[in-house]
Short mmCIF file of C-alpha atoms in Angstrom, two decimals:
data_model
loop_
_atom_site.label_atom_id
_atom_site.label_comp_id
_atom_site.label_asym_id
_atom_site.label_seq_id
_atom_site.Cartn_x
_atom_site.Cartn_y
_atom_site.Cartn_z
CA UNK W 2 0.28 -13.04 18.88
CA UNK W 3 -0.46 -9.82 18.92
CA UNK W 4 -0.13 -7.85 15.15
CA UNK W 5 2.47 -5.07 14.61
CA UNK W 6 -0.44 -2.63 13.01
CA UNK W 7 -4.00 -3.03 13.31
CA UNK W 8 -6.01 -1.21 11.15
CA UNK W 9 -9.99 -1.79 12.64
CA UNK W 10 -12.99 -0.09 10.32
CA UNK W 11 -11.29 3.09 8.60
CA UNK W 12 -13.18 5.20 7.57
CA UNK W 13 -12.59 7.97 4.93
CA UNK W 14 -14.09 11.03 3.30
CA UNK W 15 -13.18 13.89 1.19
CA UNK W 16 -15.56 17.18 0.80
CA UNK W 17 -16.35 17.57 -2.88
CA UNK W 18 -18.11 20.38 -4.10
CA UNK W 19 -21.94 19.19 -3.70
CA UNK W 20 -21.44 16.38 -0.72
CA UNK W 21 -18.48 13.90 0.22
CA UNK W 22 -16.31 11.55 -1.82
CA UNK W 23 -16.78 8.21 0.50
CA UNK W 24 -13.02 7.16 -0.58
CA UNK W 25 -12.66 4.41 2.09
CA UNK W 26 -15.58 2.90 3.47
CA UNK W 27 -14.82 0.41 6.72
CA UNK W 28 -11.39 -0.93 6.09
CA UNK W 29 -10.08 -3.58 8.49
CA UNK W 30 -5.91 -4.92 8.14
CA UNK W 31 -3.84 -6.75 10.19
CA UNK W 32 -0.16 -6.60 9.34
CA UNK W 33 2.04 -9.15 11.64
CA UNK W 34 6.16 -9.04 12.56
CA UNK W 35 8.48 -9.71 9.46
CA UNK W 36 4.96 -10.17 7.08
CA UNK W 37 4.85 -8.38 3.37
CA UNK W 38 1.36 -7.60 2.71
CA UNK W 39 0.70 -6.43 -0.55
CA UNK W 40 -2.53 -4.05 -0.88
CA UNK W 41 -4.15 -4.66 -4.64
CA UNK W 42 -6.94 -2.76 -6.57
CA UNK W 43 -7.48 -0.21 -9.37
CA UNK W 44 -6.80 3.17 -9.36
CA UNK W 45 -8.92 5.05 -7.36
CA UNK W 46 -9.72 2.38 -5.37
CA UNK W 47 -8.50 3.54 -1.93
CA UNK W 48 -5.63 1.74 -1.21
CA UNK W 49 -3.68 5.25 -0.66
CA UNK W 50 -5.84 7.13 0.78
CA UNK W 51 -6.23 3.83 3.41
CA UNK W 52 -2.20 4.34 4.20
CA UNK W 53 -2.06 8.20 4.16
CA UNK W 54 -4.96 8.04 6.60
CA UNK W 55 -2.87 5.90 8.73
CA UNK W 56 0.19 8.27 8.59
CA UNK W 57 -2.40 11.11 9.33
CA UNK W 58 -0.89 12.64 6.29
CA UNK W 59 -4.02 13.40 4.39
CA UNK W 60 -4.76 17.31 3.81
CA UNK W 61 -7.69 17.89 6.95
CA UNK W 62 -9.88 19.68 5.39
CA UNK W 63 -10.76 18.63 2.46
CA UNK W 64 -9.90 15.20 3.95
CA UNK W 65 -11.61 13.51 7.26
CA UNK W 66 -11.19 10.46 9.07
CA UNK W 67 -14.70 9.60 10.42
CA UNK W 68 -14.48 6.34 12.30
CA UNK W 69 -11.93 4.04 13.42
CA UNK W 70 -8.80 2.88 14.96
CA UNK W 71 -5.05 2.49 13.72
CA UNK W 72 -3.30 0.17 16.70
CA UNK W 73 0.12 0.53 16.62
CA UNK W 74 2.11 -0.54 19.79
CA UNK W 75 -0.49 0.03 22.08
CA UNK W 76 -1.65 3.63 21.11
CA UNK W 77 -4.66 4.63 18.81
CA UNK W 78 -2.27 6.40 15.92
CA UNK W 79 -5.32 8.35 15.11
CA UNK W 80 -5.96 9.95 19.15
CA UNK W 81 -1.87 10.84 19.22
CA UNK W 82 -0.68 14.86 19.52
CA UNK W 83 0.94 16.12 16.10
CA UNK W 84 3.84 16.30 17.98
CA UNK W 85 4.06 12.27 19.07
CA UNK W 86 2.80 11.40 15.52
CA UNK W 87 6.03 12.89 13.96
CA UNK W 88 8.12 11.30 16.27
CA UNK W 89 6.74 7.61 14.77
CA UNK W 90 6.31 8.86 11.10
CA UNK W 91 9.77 8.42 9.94
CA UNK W 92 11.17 6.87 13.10
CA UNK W 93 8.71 3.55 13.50
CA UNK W 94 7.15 3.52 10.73
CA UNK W 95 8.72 4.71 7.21
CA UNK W 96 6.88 5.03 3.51
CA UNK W 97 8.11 5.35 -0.18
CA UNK W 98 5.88 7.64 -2.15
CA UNK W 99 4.84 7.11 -5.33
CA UNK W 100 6.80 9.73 -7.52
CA UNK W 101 10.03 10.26 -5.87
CA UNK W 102 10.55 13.80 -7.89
CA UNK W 103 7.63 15.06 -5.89
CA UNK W 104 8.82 13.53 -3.12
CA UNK W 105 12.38 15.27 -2.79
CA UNK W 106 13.19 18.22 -2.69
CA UNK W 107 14.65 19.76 -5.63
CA UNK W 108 16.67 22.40 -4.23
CA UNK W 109 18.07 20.58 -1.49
CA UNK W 110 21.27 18.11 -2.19
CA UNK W 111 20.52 14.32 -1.94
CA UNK W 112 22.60 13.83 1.14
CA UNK W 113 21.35 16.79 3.17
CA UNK W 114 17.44 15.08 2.80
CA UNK W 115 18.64 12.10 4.35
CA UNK W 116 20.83 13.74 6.96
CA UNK W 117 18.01 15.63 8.03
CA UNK W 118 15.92 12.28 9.03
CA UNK W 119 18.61 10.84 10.99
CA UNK W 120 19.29 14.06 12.87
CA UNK W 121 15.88 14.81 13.83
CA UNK W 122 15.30 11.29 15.07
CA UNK W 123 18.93 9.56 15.67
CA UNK W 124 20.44 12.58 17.70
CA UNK W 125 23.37 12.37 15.47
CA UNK W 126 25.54 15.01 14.85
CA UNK W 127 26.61 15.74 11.02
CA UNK W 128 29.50 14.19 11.08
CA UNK W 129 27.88 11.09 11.91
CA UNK W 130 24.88 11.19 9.90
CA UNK W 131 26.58 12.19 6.77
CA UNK W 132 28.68 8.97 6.99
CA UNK W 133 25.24 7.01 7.71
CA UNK W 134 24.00 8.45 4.60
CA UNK W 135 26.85 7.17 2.57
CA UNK W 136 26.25 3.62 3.98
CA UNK W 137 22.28 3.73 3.51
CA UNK W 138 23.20 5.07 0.08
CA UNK W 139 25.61 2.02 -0.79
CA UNK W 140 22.95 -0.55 1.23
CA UNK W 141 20.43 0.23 -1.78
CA UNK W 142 22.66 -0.49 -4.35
CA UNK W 143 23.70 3.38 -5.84
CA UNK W 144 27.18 3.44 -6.85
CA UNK W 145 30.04 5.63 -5.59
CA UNK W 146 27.27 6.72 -2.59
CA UNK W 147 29.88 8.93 -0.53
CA UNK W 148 30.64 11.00 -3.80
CA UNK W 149 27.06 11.29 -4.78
CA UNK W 150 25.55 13.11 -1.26
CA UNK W 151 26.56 16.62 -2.57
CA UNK W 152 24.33 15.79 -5.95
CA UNK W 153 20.65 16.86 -6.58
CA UNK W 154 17.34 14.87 -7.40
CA UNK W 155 17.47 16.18 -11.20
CA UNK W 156 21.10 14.43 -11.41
CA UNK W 157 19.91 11.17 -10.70
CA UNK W 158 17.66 8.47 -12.73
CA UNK W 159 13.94 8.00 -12.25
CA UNK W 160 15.44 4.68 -10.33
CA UNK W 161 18.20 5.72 -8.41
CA UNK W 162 15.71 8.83 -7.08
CA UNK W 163 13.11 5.90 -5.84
CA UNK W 164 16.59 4.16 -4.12
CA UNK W 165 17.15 7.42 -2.50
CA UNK W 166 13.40 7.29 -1.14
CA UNK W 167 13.78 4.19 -0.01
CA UNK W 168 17.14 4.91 2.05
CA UNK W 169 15.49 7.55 3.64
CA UNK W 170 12.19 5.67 4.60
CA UNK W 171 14.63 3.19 6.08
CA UNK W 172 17.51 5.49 7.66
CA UNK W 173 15.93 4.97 11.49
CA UNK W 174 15.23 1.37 10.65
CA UNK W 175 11.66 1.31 11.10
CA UNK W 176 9.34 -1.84 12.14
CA UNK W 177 7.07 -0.88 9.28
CA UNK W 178 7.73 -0.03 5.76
CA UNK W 179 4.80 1.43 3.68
CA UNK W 180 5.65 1.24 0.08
CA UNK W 181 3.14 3.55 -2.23
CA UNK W 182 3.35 2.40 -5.37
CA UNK W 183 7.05 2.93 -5.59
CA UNK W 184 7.65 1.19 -9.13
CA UNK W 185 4.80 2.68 -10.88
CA UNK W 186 6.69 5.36 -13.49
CA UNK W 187 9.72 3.06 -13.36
CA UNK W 188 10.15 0.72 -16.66
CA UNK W 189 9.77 -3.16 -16.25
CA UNK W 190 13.77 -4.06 -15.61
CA UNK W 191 14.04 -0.80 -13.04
CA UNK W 192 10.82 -2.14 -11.58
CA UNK W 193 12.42 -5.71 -10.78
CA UNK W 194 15.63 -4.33 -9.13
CA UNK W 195 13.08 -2.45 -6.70
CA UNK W 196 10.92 -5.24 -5.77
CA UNK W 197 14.62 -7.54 -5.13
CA UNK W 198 15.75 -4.69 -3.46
CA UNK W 199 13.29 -4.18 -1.04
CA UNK W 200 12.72 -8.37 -0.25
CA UNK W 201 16.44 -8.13 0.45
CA UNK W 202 16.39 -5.51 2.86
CA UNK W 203 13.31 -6.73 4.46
CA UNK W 204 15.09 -10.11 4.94
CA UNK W 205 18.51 -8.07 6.79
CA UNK W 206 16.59 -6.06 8.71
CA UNK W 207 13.21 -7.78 9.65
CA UNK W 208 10.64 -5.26 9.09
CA UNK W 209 7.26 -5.27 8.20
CA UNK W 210 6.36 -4.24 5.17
CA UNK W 211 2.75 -3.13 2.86
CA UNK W 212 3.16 -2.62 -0.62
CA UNK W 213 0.46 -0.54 -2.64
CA UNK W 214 0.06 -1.97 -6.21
CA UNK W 215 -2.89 -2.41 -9.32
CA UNK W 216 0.17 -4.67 -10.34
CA UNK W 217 -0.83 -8.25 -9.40
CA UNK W 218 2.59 -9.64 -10.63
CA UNK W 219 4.24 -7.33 -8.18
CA UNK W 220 1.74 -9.23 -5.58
CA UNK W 221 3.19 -12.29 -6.84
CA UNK W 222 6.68 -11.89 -5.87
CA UNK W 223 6.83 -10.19 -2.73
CA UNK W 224 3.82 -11.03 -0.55
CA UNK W 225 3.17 -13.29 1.93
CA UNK W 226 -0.61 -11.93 2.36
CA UNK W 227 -2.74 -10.30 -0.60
CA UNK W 228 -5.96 -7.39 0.57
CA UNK W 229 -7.75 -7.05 -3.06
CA UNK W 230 -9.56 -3.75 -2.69
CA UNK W 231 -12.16 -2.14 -4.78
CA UNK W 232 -14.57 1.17 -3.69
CA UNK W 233 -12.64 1.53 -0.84
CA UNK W 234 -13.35 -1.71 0.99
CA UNK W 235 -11.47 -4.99 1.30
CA UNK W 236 -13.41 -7.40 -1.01
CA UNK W 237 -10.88 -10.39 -0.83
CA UNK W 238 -8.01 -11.39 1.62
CA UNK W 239 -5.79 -14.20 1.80
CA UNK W 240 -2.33 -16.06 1.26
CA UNK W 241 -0.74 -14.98 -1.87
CA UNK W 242 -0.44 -18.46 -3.35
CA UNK W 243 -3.94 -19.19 -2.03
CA UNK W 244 -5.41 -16.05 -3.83
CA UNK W 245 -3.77 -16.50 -7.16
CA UNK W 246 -4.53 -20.45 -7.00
CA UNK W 247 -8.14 -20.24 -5.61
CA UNK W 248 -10.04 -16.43 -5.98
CA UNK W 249 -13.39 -16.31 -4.67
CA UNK W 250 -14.26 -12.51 -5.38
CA UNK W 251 -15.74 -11.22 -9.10
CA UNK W 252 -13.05 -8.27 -8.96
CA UNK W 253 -10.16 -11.04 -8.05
CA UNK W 254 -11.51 -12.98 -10.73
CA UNK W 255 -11.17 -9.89 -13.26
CA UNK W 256 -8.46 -9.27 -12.01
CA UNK W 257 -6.40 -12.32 -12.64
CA UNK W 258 -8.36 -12.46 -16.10
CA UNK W 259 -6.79 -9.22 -17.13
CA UNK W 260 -3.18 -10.36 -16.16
CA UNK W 261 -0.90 -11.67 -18.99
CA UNK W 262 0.15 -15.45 -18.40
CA UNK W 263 3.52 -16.06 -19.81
CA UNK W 264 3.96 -19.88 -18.02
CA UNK W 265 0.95 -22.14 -19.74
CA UNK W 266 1.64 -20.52 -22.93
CA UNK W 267 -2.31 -20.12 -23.41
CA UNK W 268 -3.15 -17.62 -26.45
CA UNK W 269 -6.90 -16.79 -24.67
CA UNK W 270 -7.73 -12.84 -24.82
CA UNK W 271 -7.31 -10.81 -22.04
CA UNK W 272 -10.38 -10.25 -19.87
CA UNK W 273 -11.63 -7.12 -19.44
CA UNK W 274 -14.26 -5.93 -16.48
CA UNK W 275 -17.04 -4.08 -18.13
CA UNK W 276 -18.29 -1.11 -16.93
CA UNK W 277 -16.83 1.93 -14.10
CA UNK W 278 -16.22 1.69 -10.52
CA UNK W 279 -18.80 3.71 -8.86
CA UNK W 280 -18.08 7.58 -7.59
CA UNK W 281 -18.71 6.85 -4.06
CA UNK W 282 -20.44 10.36 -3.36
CA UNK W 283 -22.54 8.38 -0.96
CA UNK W 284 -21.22 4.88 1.30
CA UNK W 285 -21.85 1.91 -0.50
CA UNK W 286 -25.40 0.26 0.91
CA UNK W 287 -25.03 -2.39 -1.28
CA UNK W 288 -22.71 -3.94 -3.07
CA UNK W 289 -20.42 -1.48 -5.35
CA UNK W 290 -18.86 -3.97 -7.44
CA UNK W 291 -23.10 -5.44 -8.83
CA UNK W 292 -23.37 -2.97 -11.60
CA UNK W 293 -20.39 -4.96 -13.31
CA UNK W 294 -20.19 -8.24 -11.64
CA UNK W 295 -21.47 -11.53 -13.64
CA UNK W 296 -22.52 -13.33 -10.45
CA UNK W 297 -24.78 -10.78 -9.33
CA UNK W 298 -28.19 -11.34 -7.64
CA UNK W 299 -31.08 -9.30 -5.76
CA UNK W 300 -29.03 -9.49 -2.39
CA UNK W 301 -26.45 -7.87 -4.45
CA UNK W 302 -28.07 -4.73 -4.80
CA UNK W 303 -29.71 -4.62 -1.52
CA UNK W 304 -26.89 -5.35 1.01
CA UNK W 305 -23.22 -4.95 1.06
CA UNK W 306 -21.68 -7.85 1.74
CA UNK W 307 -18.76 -8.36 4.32
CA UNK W 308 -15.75 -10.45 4.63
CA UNK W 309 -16.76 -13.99 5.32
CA UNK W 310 -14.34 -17.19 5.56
CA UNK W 311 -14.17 -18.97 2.61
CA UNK W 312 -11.05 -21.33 3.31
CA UNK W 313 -8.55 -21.27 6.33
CA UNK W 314 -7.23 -17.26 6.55
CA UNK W 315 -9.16 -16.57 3.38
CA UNK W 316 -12.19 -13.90 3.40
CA UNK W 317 -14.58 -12.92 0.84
CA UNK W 318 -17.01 -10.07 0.34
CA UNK W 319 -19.66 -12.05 -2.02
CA UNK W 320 -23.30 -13.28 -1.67
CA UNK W 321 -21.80 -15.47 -4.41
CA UNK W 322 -20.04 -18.32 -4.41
CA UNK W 323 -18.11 -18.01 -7.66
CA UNK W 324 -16.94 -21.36 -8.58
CA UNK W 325 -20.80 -22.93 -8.59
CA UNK W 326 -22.86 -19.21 -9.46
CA UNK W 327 -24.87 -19.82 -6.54
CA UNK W 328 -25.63 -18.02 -3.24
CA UNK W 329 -23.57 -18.86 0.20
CA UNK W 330 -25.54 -20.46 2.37
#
């Protein structure tokens, strides 16, 4: 079966004073019907920049897209006119930004954002897409929603703004939802009516959906299928339950080390990766994660490894074989 969105060897770059900023370096996704894939890594790692690119919503300059291909439905979302790319961005494919304060409009009333989407894509009228807002309002779980479209961003909570978002991304009911770190200035119990929110919705309505995060239990909950990134590559992919039970990258490893375990009641520290991700003013030749990986060895610093199978649908970017210390054959 064909996959909803293929993503085939993206390449990214940002002109820095001095040179480039390599932010993604040869990123490859697959992202089937129905399938949460959650997209995992630090910050600064590339796993927006990887999405924006896709949306073509990266500022061009400073930003370029060098090299490869974003499949989606038979067209090359990169080769499309502006004018057939707008007509998918919002329509086909939706996406929750980060900080839904930046994201809205201030000056504009709640239910006139929304309207706007569903007029420019639904050909309704205003009658119409004023009561559609009101439903998609009441579908994310904000109270009263036919009273609230005359409000403004400032009168609602930190949470019920990142609802709003996600109304919107879903007014046209899209095949894809991208979801940009939409919990991350939300507190804990906020950030748990989110995730349930969005599993719900992607349950009634069947769409796709990739969810940015640095928060593996996030991961944990929601996805089907786990990309662990770090310099802007993929260094890890697999089944969520078959990453958390059975990592096979350094970073993963770190990762998980560094992730509070409240079920084995185990009093261990907290592991902590030594050292700083690398600046990336040149591509990676070698691997960017040897400076601060444990495992590392002289093919370490002399190639960069890629994705090779280490179990059924599970890839890893090592020379390594972490659970012996020794190299892959």
């Amino acid at each position: 079966m064909e996959p909803l969105l293929d993503v085939k060897d993206l390449k990214v770059r940002f002109k820095v004073k001095g040179g480039y900023v390599h932010a993604v370096n040869g990123v490859s996704l697959k992202l089937n019907e129905s399938e949460a894939l959650g997209v995992v890594g630090e910050s600064g790692c590339g796993k927006s920049v990887s999405m924006m690119s896709v949306m073509r919503l990266i500022d061009i300059p400073p930003g370029e897209i060098t090299h490869g291909e974003v499949l989606y439905g038979g067209r090359d979302l990169l080769k499309l006119p502006d004018s057939e790319m707008r007509k998918i961005r919002g329509k086909e494919i939706g996406m929750v930004f980060q900080d839904p304060m930046t994201s809205l409009n201030p000056v504009h009333k709640i239910g006139n954002q929304i309207m706007e989407v569903l007029q420019l894509h639904m050909t309704m009228n205003k009658q119409q897409a004023r009561a559609r807002t009101a439903e998609l309002l009441g579908m994310v779980g904000i109270p009263r929603a036919a009273e609230r479209l005359d409000d403004y961003p400032h009168q609602f909570s930190g949470g019920m703004r990142q609802r709003v978002m996600i109304a919107m991304a879903l007014a046209c009911v899209p095949q894809v939802l991208i979801a940009d770190e939409p919990t991350t200035a939300l507190d804990v119990t906020i950030q748990a009516q989110i995730v349930e929110l969005v599993k719900r919705l992607q349950a009634e309505l069947g769409m796709a959906v990739i969810w940015i995060t640095h928060d593996l239990g996030v991961v944990a909950r929601m996805a089907h299928r786990v990309a662990v990134m770090y310099a802007g590559q993929i260094v890890e992919e697999a089944p969520s339950k078959e990453l958390f039970s059975n990592p096979n990258h350094p970073y993963t490893l770190g990762l998980m080390g560094s992730l509070p375990r409240l079920d084995t009641g185990s009093r261990e520290r907290l592991v902590s990766i030594e050292g700083r991700p690398p600046a990336l003013l040149r591509a990676p030749q070698s691997c960017a994660f040897a400076p601060r990986c444990k495992f590392v060895i002289d093919r370490c610093r002399k190639e960069n490894p890629l994705l090779i199978p280490v179990e059924v649908n599970h890839w890893s970017a090592c020379w390594v074989d972490v659970k012996t210390g020794r190299p892959r054959a």
